[in-house]
PDB file of C-alpha atoms in Angstrom:
ATOM      1  CA  MET A   1     -21.220  10.100 -22.168  1.00 44.00           C
ATOM      2  CA  GLY A   2     -20.078  12.358 -24.956  1.00 62.00           C
ATOM      3  CA  HIS A   3     -22.659  15.095 -24.894  1.00 85.00           C
ATOM      4  CA  PHE A   4     -21.804  18.197 -22.882  1.00 93.00           C
ATOM      5  CA  THR A   5     -24.685  20.201 -21.451  1.00 94.00           C
ATOM      6  CA  GLU A   6     -24.400  23.977 -21.093  1.00 95.00           C
ATOM      7  CA  GLU A   7     -24.009  23.407 -17.383  1.00 94.00           C
ATOM      8  CA  ASP A   8     -21.136  20.948 -17.977  1.00 94.00           C
ATOM      9  CA  LYS A   9     -19.390  23.470 -20.212  1.00 96.00           C
ATOM     10  CA  ALA A  10     -19.775  26.265 -17.659  1.00 96.00           C
ATOM     11  CA  THR A  11     -18.426  24.016 -14.881  1.00 96.00           C
ATOM     12  CA  ILE A  12     -15.514  22.860 -16.990  1.00 97.00           C
ATOM     13  CA  THR A  13     -14.417  26.269 -18.281  1.00 96.00           C
ATOM     14  CA  SER A  14     -14.836  27.910 -14.893  1.00 96.00           C
ATOM     15  CA  LEU A  15     -12.462  25.449 -13.211  1.00 97.00           C
ATOM     16  CA  TRP A  16     -10.034  25.403 -16.126  1.00 97.00           C
ATOM     17  CA  GLY A  17      -9.713  29.170 -15.857  1.00 96.00           C
ATOM     18  CA  LYS A  18      -8.060  28.646 -12.472  1.00 97.00           C
ATOM     19  CA  VAL A  19      -5.634  25.954 -13.634  1.00 97.00           C
ATOM     20  CA  ASN A  20      -1.949  26.830 -14.017  1.00 96.00           C
ATOM     21  CA  VAL A  21      -1.362  24.837 -17.188  1.00 96.00           C
ATOM     22  CA  GLU A  22       2.405  24.740 -16.793  1.00 95.00           C
ATOM     23  CA  ASP A  23       2.343  23.408 -13.209  1.00 96.00           C
ATOM     24  CA  ALA A  24      -0.592  21.071 -13.742  1.00 97.00           C
ATOM     25  CA  GLY A  25       0.944  19.760 -16.954  1.00 97.00           C
ATOM     26  CA  GLY A  26       4.202  18.806 -15.293  1.00 97.00           C
ATOM     27  CA  GLU A  27       2.335  17.327 -12.333  1.00 97.00           C
ATOM     28  CA  THR A  28       0.026  15.284 -14.565  1.00 98.00           C
ATOM     29  CA  LEU A  29       2.652  13.836 -16.853  1.00 97.00           C
ATOM     30  CA  GLY A  30       5.023  13.259 -13.939  1.00 98.00           C
ATOM     31  CA  ARG A  31       2.403  11.406 -11.927  1.00 98.00           C
ATOM     32  CA  LEU A  32       1.492   9.307 -14.978  1.00 97.00           C
ATOM     33  CA  LEU A  33       5.113   8.156 -15.230  1.00 97.00           C
ATOM     34  CA  VAL A  34       5.273   7.386 -11.481  1.00 97.00           C
ATOM     35  CA  VAL A  35       1.876   5.745 -11.030  1.00 96.00           C
ATOM     36  CA  TYR A  36       1.979   3.773 -14.295  1.00 95.00           C
ATOM     37  CA  PRO A  37       5.724   3.180 -14.771  1.00 94.00           C
ATOM     38  CA  TRP A  38       5.386   1.328 -18.083  1.00 92.00           C
ATOM     39  CA  THR A  39       4.426   4.643 -19.681  1.00 93.00           C
ATOM     40  CA  GLN A  40       8.062   5.714 -19.267  1.00 94.00           C
ATOM     41  CA  ARG A  41       8.874   3.610 -22.331  1.00 90.00           C
ATOM     42  CA  PHE A  42       7.541   6.379 -24.567  1.00 89.00           C
ATOM     43  CA  PHE A  43       9.971   8.914 -23.102  1.00 92.00           C
ATOM     44  CA  ASP A  44      13.409   7.301 -23.466  1.00 86.00           C
ATOM     45  CA  SER A  45      14.888  10.572 -24.688  1.00 93.00           C
ATOM     46  CA  PHE A  46      13.783  12.468 -21.574  1.00 95.00           C
ATOM     47  CA  GLY A  47      16.828  11.617 -19.481  1.00 95.00           C
ATOM     48  CA  ASN A  48      16.612  10.770 -15.806  1.00 95.00           C
ATOM     49  CA  LEU A  49      13.350   9.004 -14.882  1.00 96.00           C
ATOM     50  CA  SER A  50      14.947   6.767 -12.278  1.00 94.00           C
ATOM     51  CA  SER A  51      12.863   7.814  -9.268  1.00 95.00           C
ATOM     52  CA  ALA A  52       9.703   9.706  -8.432  1.00 95.00           C
ATOM     53  CA  SER A  53      11.659  12.826  -7.501  1.00 95.00           C
ATOM     54  CA  ALA A  54      13.790  12.595 -10.662  1.00 96.00           C
ATOM     55  CA  ILE A  55      10.627  12.335 -12.745  1.00 97.00           C
ATOM     56  CA  MET A  56       8.788  15.175 -11.010  1.00 97.00           C
ATOM     57  CA  GLY A  57      11.845  17.437 -11.313  1.00 96.00           C
ATOM     58  CA  ASN A  58      12.716  16.502 -14.902  1.00 97.00           C
ATOM     59  CA  PRO A  59      12.523  19.620 -17.126  1.00 97.00           C
ATOM     60  CA  LYS A  60      11.560  17.631 -20.234  1.00 97.00           C
ATOM     61  CA  VAL A  61       8.671  16.036 -18.357  1.00 97.00           C
ATOM     62  CA  LYS A  62       7.482  19.474 -17.260  1.00 96.00           C
ATOM     63  CA  ALA A  63       7.798  20.907 -20.756  1.00 97.00           C
ATOM     64  CA  HIS A  64       5.976  18.021 -22.380  1.00 96.00           C
ATOM     65  CA  GLY A  65       3.313  18.074 -19.704  1.00 97.00           C
ATOM     66  CA  LYS A  66       2.705  21.737 -20.426  1.00 97.00           C
ATOM     67  CA  LYS A  67       2.349  20.911 -24.143  1.00 96.00           C
ATOM     68  CA  VAL A  68      -0.194  18.187 -23.403  1.00 95.00           C
ATOM     69  CA  LEU A  69      -2.314  20.352 -21.128  1.00 96.00           C
ATOM     70  CA  THR A  70      -2.182  23.307 -23.515  1.00 96.00           C
ATOM     71  CA  SER A  71      -3.658  20.973 -26.098  1.00 94.00           C
ATOM     72  CA  LEU A  72      -6.305  19.933 -23.601  1.00 94.00           C
ATOM     73  CA  GLY A  73      -7.108  23.586 -23.023  1.00 94.00           C
ATOM     74  CA  ASP A  74      -7.850  23.869 -26.755  1.00 90.00           C
ATOM     75  CA  ALA A  75     -10.124  20.863 -26.438  1.00 91.00           C
ATOM     76  CA  ILE A  76     -12.049  22.574 -23.661  1.00 95.00           C
ATOM     77  CA  LYS A  77     -12.823  25.432 -26.053  1.00 94.00           C
ATOM     78  CA  ASN A  78     -14.134  22.869 -28.574  1.00 93.00           C
ATOM     79  CA  LEU A  79     -16.017  20.350 -26.501  1.00 95.00           C
ATOM     80  CA  ASP A  80     -18.546  19.744 -29.265  1.00 94.00           C
ATOM     81  CA  ASP A  81     -15.895  18.748 -31.783  1.00 94.00           C
ATOM     82  CA  LEU A  82     -13.222  16.789 -29.937  1.00 94.00           C
ATOM     83  CA  LYS A  83     -12.700  14.378 -32.824  1.00 92.00           C
ATOM     84  CA  GLY A  84     -12.009  17.243 -35.207  1.00 92.00           C
ATOM     85  CA  THR A  85      -9.748  19.005 -32.689  1.00 92.00           C
ATOM     86  CA  PHE A  86      -7.636  15.907 -32.092  1.00 93.00           C
ATOM     87  CA  ALA A  87      -7.623  14.373 -35.595  1.00 93.00           C
ATOM     88  CA  GLN A  88      -4.005  15.233 -36.368  1.00 92.00           C
ATOM     89  CA  LEU A  89      -2.756  14.370 -32.891  1.00 93.00           C
ATOM     90  CA  SER A  90      -4.572  11.049 -33.183  1.00 93.00           C
ATOM     91  CA  GLU A  91      -2.775  10.220 -36.410  1.00 92.00           C
ATOM     92  CA  LEU A  92       0.543  11.289 -34.871  1.00 93.00           C
ATOM     93  CA  HIS A  93       0.093   9.103 -31.797  1.00 91.00           C
ATOM     94  CA  CYS A  94      -0.856   6.121 -33.940  1.00 89.00           C
ATOM     95  CA  ASP A  95       1.423   6.392 -36.956  1.00 88.00           C
ATOM     96  CA  LYS A  96       4.562   7.979 -35.510  1.00 88.00           C
ATOM     97  CA  LEU A  97       4.527   7.542 -31.728  1.00 88.00           C
ATOM     98  CA  HIS A  98       2.819   4.106 -31.553  1.00 88.00           C
ATOM     99  CA  VAL A  99       1.120   4.854 -28.248  1.00 89.00           C
ATOM    100  CA  ASP A 100      -1.443   2.309 -27.039  1.00 90.00           C
ATOM    101  CA  PRO A 101      -4.670   4.336 -26.704  1.00 89.00           C
ATOM    102  CA  GLU A 102      -5.284   2.831 -23.267  1.00 90.00           C
ATOM    103  CA  ASN A 103      -2.610   5.258 -22.084  1.00 92.00           C
ATOM    104  CA  PHE A 104      -4.864   8.202 -22.965  1.00 94.00           C
ATOM    105  CA  ARG A 105      -7.393   6.927 -20.437  1.00 94.00           C
ATOM    106  CA  LEU A 106      -4.668   6.585 -17.820  1.00 95.00           C
ATOM    107  CA  LEU A 107      -3.493  10.150 -18.440  1.00 96.00           C
ATOM    108  CA  GLY A 108      -7.088  11.314 -18.166  1.00 96.00           C
ATOM    109  CA  ASN A 109      -7.458   9.581 -14.787  1.00 95.00           C
ATOM    110  CA  VAL A 110      -4.240  11.139 -13.556  1.00 97.00           C
ATOM    111  CA  LEU A 111      -5.384  14.595 -14.679  1.00 97.00           C
ATOM    112  CA  VAL A 112      -8.641  14.174 -12.738  1.00 97.00           C
ATOM    113  CA  CYS A 113      -6.520  13.196  -9.699  1.00 97.00           C
ATOM    114  CA  VAL A 114      -4.277  16.241 -10.088  1.00 97.00           C
ATOM    115  CA  LEU A 115      -7.296  18.537 -10.347  1.00 97.00           C
ATOM    116  CA  ALA A 116      -8.832  16.861  -7.283  1.00 95.00           C
ATOM    117  CA  HIS A 117      -5.580  17.310  -5.400  1.00 95.00           C
ATOM    118  CA  HIS A 118      -5.262  20.938  -6.365  1.00 95.00           C
ATOM    119  CA  PHE A 119      -8.847  22.036  -5.836  1.00 95.00           C
ATOM    120  CA  GLY A 120      -9.755  19.909  -2.803  1.00 92.00           C
ATOM    121  CA  LYS A 121     -13.343  20.504  -1.670  1.00 88.00           C
ATOM    122  CA  GLU A 122     -14.043  22.596  -4.750  1.00 93.00           C
ATOM    123  CA  PHE A 123     -13.618  19.434  -6.816  1.00 94.00           C
ATOM    124  CA  THR A 124     -17.117  18.238  -5.996  1.00 92.00           C
ATOM    125  CA  PRO A 125     -18.663  15.084  -7.451  1.00 91.00           C
ATOM    126  CA  GLN A 126     -20.489  17.236 -10.008  1.00 92.00           C
ATOM    127  CA  VAL A 127     -17.249  18.905 -11.131  1.00 95.00           C
ATOM    128  CA  GLN A 128     -15.557  15.521 -11.252  1.00 95.00           C
ATOM    129  CA  ALA A 129     -18.399  14.110 -13.362  1.00 93.00           C
ATOM    130  CA  ALA A 130     -17.970  16.927 -15.892  1.00 95.00           C
ATOM    131  CA  TYR A 131     -14.215  16.378 -16.074  1.00 96.00           C
ATOM    132  CA  GLN A 132     -14.590  12.608 -16.400  1.00 95.00           C
ATOM    133  CA  LYS A 133     -16.659  13.357 -19.507  1.00 94.00           C
ATOM    134  CA  VAL A 134     -13.901  15.608 -20.845  1.00 96.00           C
ATOM    135  CA  VAL A 135     -11.118  13.075 -20.346  1.00 96.00           C
ATOM    136  CA  ALA A 136     -13.211  10.226 -21.738  1.00 94.00           C
ATOM    137  CA  GLY A 137     -14.110  12.361 -24.780  1.00 95.00           C
ATOM    138  CA  VAL A 138     -10.488  13.347 -25.328  1.00 95.00           C
ATOM    139  CA  ALA A 139      -9.273   9.736 -24.985  1.00 94.00           C
ATOM    140  CA  ASN A 140     -11.850   8.609 -27.535  1.00 93.00           C
ATOM    141  CA  ALA A 141     -10.962  11.448 -29.890  1.00 94.00           C
ATOM    142  CA  LEU A 142      -7.268  10.617 -29.660  1.00 93.00           C
ATOM    143  CA  ALA A 143      -7.987   6.976 -30.418  1.00 92.00           C
ATOM    144  CA  HIS A 144     -10.343   7.824 -33.267  1.00 89.00           C
ATOM    145  CA  LYS A 145      -7.835   7.820 -36.136  1.00 84.00           C
ATOM    146  CA  TYR A 146      -6.145   4.621 -35.057  1.00 83.00           C
ATOM    147  CA  HIS A 147      -6.023   1.822 -37.579  1.00 83.00           C
TER     148      HIS A 147
ATOM    149  CA  MET B   1       0.974 -10.392  -8.306  1.00 35.00           C
ATOM    150  CA  GLY B   2       4.476 -10.432  -6.882  1.00 35.00           C
ATOM    151  CA  ALA B   3       5.771 -10.340  -3.332  1.00 37.00           C
ATOM    152  CA  LYS B   4       4.689  -7.603  -0.949  1.00 36.00           C
ATOM    153  CA  GLY B   5       8.199  -6.176  -0.891  1.00 34.00           C
ATOM    154  CA  GLU B   6       8.192  -5.782  -4.658  1.00 38.00           C
ATOM    155  CA  TYR B   7       4.786  -4.204  -4.979  1.00 45.00           C
ATOM    156  CA  TYR B   8       4.483  -2.296  -1.740  1.00 49.00           C
ATOM    157  CA  PRO B   9       7.759  -0.914  -0.336  1.00 53.00           C
ATOM    158  CA  SER B  10       7.283  -1.057   3.432  1.00 55.00           C
ATOM    159  CA  LYS B  11       7.403   2.698   4.062  1.00 60.00           C
ATOM    160  CA  LEU B  12       4.564   3.110   1.633  1.00 62.00           C
ATOM    161  CA  ILE B  13       2.496   0.464   3.404  1.00 59.00           C
ATOM    162  CA  GLY B  14       2.901   2.546   6.553  1.00 62.00           C
ATOM    163  CA  LYS B  15       1.728   5.666   4.729  1.00 65.00           C
ATOM    164  CA  VAL B  16      -1.163   3.812   3.133  1.00 66.00           C
ATOM    165  CA  LEU B  17      -2.321   2.519   6.521  1.00 62.00           C
ATOM    166  CA  LYS B  18      -1.964   5.907   8.197  1.00 64.00           C
ATOM    167  CA  ILE B  19      -3.973   7.575   5.466  1.00 63.00           C
ATOM    168  CA  PHE B  20      -6.612   4.874   5.560  1.00 62.00           C
ATOM    169  CA  CYS B  21      -7.094   5.218   9.317  1.00 61.00           C
ATOM    170  CA  ILE B  22      -7.460   8.983   9.098  1.00 56.00           C
ATOM    171  CA  SER B  23      -9.594   8.809   6.041  1.00 57.00           C
ATOM    172  CA  ASN B  24     -11.906   6.021   7.163  1.00 56.00           C
ATOM    173  CA  PHE B  25     -14.516   8.507   8.195  1.00 53.00           C
ATOM    174  CA  VAL B  26     -14.111  10.555   5.036  1.00 55.00           C
ATOM    175  CA  PHE B  27     -14.394   7.492   2.871  1.00 57.00           C
ATOM    176  CA  ASP B  28     -17.495   6.242   4.679  1.00 52.00           C
ATOM    177  CA  MET B  29     -19.279   9.448   4.008  1.00 56.00           C
ATOM    178  CA  VAL B  30     -18.367  10.230   0.486  1.00 68.00           C
ATOM    179  CA  SER B  31     -16.886   7.473  -1.630  1.00 76.00           C
ATOM    180  CA  PHE B  32     -20.092   5.664  -2.465  1.00 81.00           C
ATOM    181  CA  HIS B  33     -21.893   8.944  -2.923  1.00 85.00           C
ATOM    182  CA  ARG B  34     -19.271  10.108  -5.409  1.00 90.00           C
ATOM    183  CA  LEU B  35     -19.436   6.841  -7.356  1.00 90.00           C
ATOM    184  CA  LEU B  36     -23.207   7.176  -7.773  1.00 91.00           C
ATOM    185  CA  VAL B  37     -22.938  10.823  -8.876  1.00 90.00           C
ATOM    186  CA  VAL B  38     -19.910  10.622 -11.169  1.00 92.00           C
ATOM    187  CA  TYR B  39     -20.947   7.324 -12.787  1.00 91.00           C
ATOM    188  CA  PRO B  40     -24.762   7.489 -12.631  1.00 89.00           C
ATOM    189  CA  TRP B  41     -25.302   4.113 -14.270  1.00 88.00           C
ATOM    190  CA  THR B  42     -23.999   2.514 -11.070  1.00 90.00           C
ATOM    191  CA  GLN B  43     -27.270   3.570  -9.431  1.00 90.00           C
ATOM    192  CA  ARG B  44     -28.959   0.678 -11.207  1.00 88.00           C
ATOM    193  CA  PHE B  45     -27.541  -1.711  -8.630  1.00 86.00           C
ATOM    194  CA  PHE B  46     -29.211   0.204  -5.818  1.00 87.00           C
ATOM    195  CA  ASP B  47     -32.891   0.377  -6.830  1.00 83.00           C
ATOM    196  CA  SER B  48     -33.925  -0.554  -3.303  1.00 90.00           C
ATOM    197  CA  PHE B  49     -32.036   2.383  -1.792  1.00 92.00           C
ATOM    198  CA  GLY B  50     -34.818   4.894  -2.280  1.00 92.00           C
ATOM    199  CA  ASN B  51     -34.182   8.476  -3.314  1.00 93.00           C
ATOM    200  CA  LEU B  52     -31.140   8.819  -5.590  1.00 92.00           C
ATOM    201  CA  SER B  53     -32.647  11.576  -7.693  1.00 91.00           C
ATOM    202  CA  SER B  54     -29.958  14.234  -7.134  1.00 89.00           C
ATOM    203  CA  PRO B  55     -26.432  14.567  -5.729  1.00 85.00           C
ATOM    204  CA  SER B  56     -27.815  15.967  -2.457  1.00 86.00           C
ATOM    205  CA  ALA B  57     -30.434  13.196  -2.223  1.00 90.00           C
ATOM    206  CA  ILE B  58     -27.656  10.640  -2.679  1.00 89.00           C
ATOM    207  CA  LEU B  59     -25.472  12.369  -0.060  1.00 84.00           C
ATOM    208  CA  GLY B  60     -28.271  12.331   2.497  1.00 85.00           C
ATOM    209  CA  ASN B  61     -29.448   8.809   1.734  1.00 89.00           C
ATOM    210  CA  PRO B  62     -28.934   6.629   4.833  1.00 89.00           C
ATOM    211  CA  LYS B  63     -28.756   3.412   2.814  1.00 90.00           C
ATOM    212  CA  VAL B  64     -25.938   4.838   0.678  1.00 88.00           C
ATOM    213  CA  LYS B  65     -24.025   5.762   3.838  1.00 84.00           C
ATOM    214  CA  ALA B  66     -24.625   2.368   5.420  1.00 87.00           C
ATOM    215  CA  HIS B  67     -23.546   0.518   2.330  1.00 87.00           C
ATOM    216  CA  GLY B  68     -20.517   2.751   1.908  1.00 83.00           C
ATOM    217  CA  LYS B  69     -19.478   1.886   5.439  1.00 82.00           C
ATOM    218  CA  LYS B  70     -19.847  -1.849   4.711  1.00 84.00           C
ATOM    219  CA  VAL B  71     -17.691  -1.558   1.586  1.00 84.00           C
ATOM    220  CA  LEU B  72     -15.038   0.427   3.404  1.00 79.00           C
ATOM    221  CA  THR B  73     -14.889  -2.034   6.304  1.00 80.00           C
ATOM    222  CA  SER B  74     -14.233  -4.732   3.765  1.00 84.00           C
ATOM    223  CA  PHE B  75     -11.537  -2.570   2.177  1.00 80.00           C
ATOM    224  CA  GLY B  76      -9.925  -2.257   5.575  1.00 78.00           C
ATOM    225  CA  ASP B  77      -9.663  -6.049   5.691  1.00 78.00           C
ATOM    226  CA  ALA B  78      -7.945  -5.892   2.313  1.00 79.00           C
ATOM    227  CA  ILE B  79      -5.281  -3.578   3.655  1.00 79.00           C
ATOM    228  CA  LYS B  80      -4.497  -6.040   6.446  1.00 80.00           C
ATOM    229  CA  ASN B  81      -4.182  -8.858   3.900  1.00 82.00           C
ATOM    230  CA  MET B  82      -2.437  -7.297   0.935  1.00 82.00           C
ATOM    231  CA  ASP B  83      -0.675 -10.566   0.057  1.00 84.00           C
ATOM    232  CA  ASN B  84      -3.891 -12.553  -0.009  1.00 88.00           C
ATOM    233  CA  LEU B  85      -6.454 -10.397  -1.676  1.00 89.00           C
ATOM    234  CA  LYS B  86      -7.896 -13.155  -3.847  1.00 89.00           C
ATOM    235  CA  ILE B  87      -8.619 -15.297  -0.801  1.00 91.00           C
ATOM    236  CA  THR B  88      -9.838 -12.351   1.271  1.00 89.00           C
ATOM    237  CA  PHE B  89     -12.336 -11.420  -1.419  1.00 92.00           C
ATOM    238  CA  ALA B  90     -13.253 -14.912  -2.676  1.00 92.00           C
ATOM    239  CA  LYS B  91     -16.716 -14.984  -1.116  1.00 92.00           C
ATOM    240  CA  LEU B  92     -17.485 -11.378  -1.979  1.00 92.00           C
ATOM    241  CA  SER B  93     -16.393 -12.111  -5.538  1.00 93.00           C
ATOM    242  CA  GLU B  94     -18.841 -15.009  -5.796  1.00 92.00           C
ATOM    243  CA  LEU B  95     -21.578 -12.856  -4.268  1.00 92.00           C
ATOM    244  CA  HIS B  96     -21.027  -9.977  -6.707  1.00 91.00           C
ATOM    245  CA  CYS B  97     -21.018 -12.393  -9.664  1.00 90.00           C
ATOM    246  CA  ASP B  98     -23.704 -14.939  -8.789  1.00 89.00           C
ATOM    247  CA  LYS B  99     -26.185 -12.899  -6.766  1.00 89.00           C
ATOM    248  CA  LEU B 100     -25.589  -9.205  -7.440  1.00 87.00           C
ATOM    249  CA  HIS B 101     -24.577  -9.468 -11.131  1.00 88.00           C
ATOM    250  CA  VAL B 102     -22.238  -6.500 -10.913  1.00 89.00           C
ATOM    251  CA  ASP B 103     -20.032  -5.847 -13.949  1.00 89.00           C
ATOM    252  CA  PRO B 104     -16.465  -6.020 -12.570  1.00 90.00           C
ATOM    253  CA  GLU B 105     -15.601  -2.823 -14.436  1.00 90.00           C
ATOM    254  CA  ASN B 106     -17.472  -1.056 -11.631  1.00 90.00           C
ATOM    255  CA  PHE B 107     -14.899  -2.199  -9.068  1.00 92.00           C
ATOM    256  CA  LYS B 108     -12.270  -0.237 -10.975  1.00 92.00           C
ATOM    257  CA  LEU B 109     -14.546   2.802 -10.993  1.00 92.00           C
ATOM    258  CA  LEU B 110     -15.017   2.651  -7.215  1.00 90.00           C
ATOM    259  CA  GLY B 111     -11.264   2.261  -6.787  1.00 91.00           C
ATOM    260  CA  ASN B 112     -10.625   5.338  -8.928  1.00 92.00           C
ATOM    261  CA  VAL B 113     -13.204   7.299  -6.925  1.00 91.00           C
ATOM    262  CA  MET B 114     -11.405   6.383  -3.703  1.00 88.00           C
ATOM    263  CA  VAL B 115      -8.095   7.651  -5.113  1.00 90.00           C
ATOM    264  CA  ILE B 116      -9.803  10.912  -6.145  1.00 92.00           C
ATOM    265  CA  ILE B 117     -11.241  11.355  -2.657  1.00 87.00           C
ATOM    266  CA  LEU B 118      -7.777  10.901  -1.175  1.00 85.00           C
ATOM    267  CA  ALA B 119      -6.491  13.497  -3.620  1.00 90.00           C
ATOM    268  CA  THR B 120      -9.151  16.025  -2.614  1.00 88.00           C
ATOM    269  CA  HIS B 121      -8.632  15.408   1.065  1.00 82.00           C
ATOM    270  CA  PHE B 122      -4.869  15.131   1.487  1.00 82.00           C
ATOM    271  CA  GLY B 123      -2.560  17.861   0.316  1.00 80.00           C
ATOM    272  CA  LYS B 124       1.181  17.331   0.562  1.00 83.00           C
ATOM    273  CA  GLU B 125       0.729  13.781   1.842  1.00 85.00           C
ATOM    274  CA  PHE B 126      -0.821  12.726  -1.459  1.00 89.00           C
ATOM    275  CA  THR B 127       2.547  12.455  -3.162  1.00 92.00           C
ATOM    276  CA  PRO B 128       3.020  10.662  -6.499  1.00 94.00           C
ATOM    277  CA  GLU B 129       4.395   7.636  -4.609  1.00 92.00           C
ATOM    278  CA  VAL B 130       1.380   7.492  -2.308  1.00 89.00           C
ATOM    279  CA  GLN B 131      -0.909   7.836  -5.338  1.00 93.00           C
ATOM    280  CA  ALA B 132       0.971   4.977  -7.025  1.00 92.00           C
ATOM    281  CA  ALA B 133       0.638   2.751  -3.943  1.00 89.00           C
ATOM    282  CA  TRP B 134      -3.104   3.409  -3.669  1.00 88.00           C
ATOM    283  CA  GLN B 135      -3.661   2.909  -7.372  1.00 91.00           C
ATOM    284  CA  LYS B 136      -1.952  -0.496  -7.121  1.00 89.00           C
ATOM    285  CA  LEU B 137      -4.032  -1.399  -4.092  1.00 88.00           C
ATOM    286  CA  VAL B 138      -7.399  -0.482  -5.610  1.00 90.00           C
ATOM    287  CA  SER B 139      -6.466  -2.264  -8.852  1.00 91.00           C
ATOM    288  CA  ALA B 140      -5.500  -5.369  -6.914  1.00 91.00           C
ATOM    289  CA  VAL B 141      -8.772  -5.277  -4.966  1.00 91.00           C
ATOM    290  CA  ALA B 142     -10.732  -4.905  -8.214  1.00 93.00           C
ATOM    291  CA  ILE B 143      -8.885  -7.895  -9.686  1.00 93.00           C
ATOM    292  CA  ALA B 144      -9.528  -9.963  -6.550  1.00 93.00           C
ATOM    293  CA  LEU B 145     -13.229  -9.106  -6.637  1.00 92.00           C
ATOM    294  CA  ALA B 146     -13.413 -10.191 -10.270  1.00 92.00           C
ATOM    295  CA  HIS B 147     -11.449 -13.367  -9.663  1.00 91.00           C
ATOM    296  CA  LYS B 148     -14.369 -15.728  -9.058  1.00 86.00           C
ATOM    297  CA  TYR B 149     -16.399 -14.464 -11.958  1.00 85.00           C
ATOM    298  CA  HIS B 150     -17.478 -16.999 -14.532  1.00 86.00           C
TER     299      HIS B 150
END
């Protein structure tokens, strides 16, 4: 896992082209906070996270989700250099935000779920396999500068 | 693990069951197939299954379908016994450890695949709360299957 074939890249960019980053971002981060509630601890300043509907409607969750997925979109343009792309974000998440890197894998799983939900039949096993590689690569890259 | 009321609010259990009954057929057909395609190393446990050389070969493979059905029937038992998963899966846990030598990490992978299949198949019904309930269930099943490992 780690190496992206030309076919992987074509599959990944083709699907990503159809993703509404703002909507998917909010959906992904929101679902992370609902499905894995302990992740809410990193977002104390976000206001009301008291229920699933509060979380999914929270404007700060949506805005931050958009930020995260925009960053992922950059990664998709640089699949051969994820570690380089995420070096500064990795340092930030370790040194300033103190996020356990396991959470990157959880977010990756939730993103794959959101894509599956949105694309239905189009999200074939082959497409899923390509995206699992992306999220695993991104999680590793984000954990890379941890010390 | 905590009491059923704490982990699985009763309205969610109802939704989980409803989805499982509808999706039984869907799961039979595709969950094992998807596992073998998305995580190809899992094919190593199924050497005797014949042709697994491509996604379409895997999809058409009768042994994959039959085994998928077996796994899903067992999962159905889990749903009826959510408070007693460790006991429900005790023998299967011993089997997977002592005879089949399956790394328990693979149970989590299959669980994740099942959640993905639900996501692809159910639109509005696959709400964040339903996703959370299923994620808890598949995690609990994976833990129960690993419980007798030594």
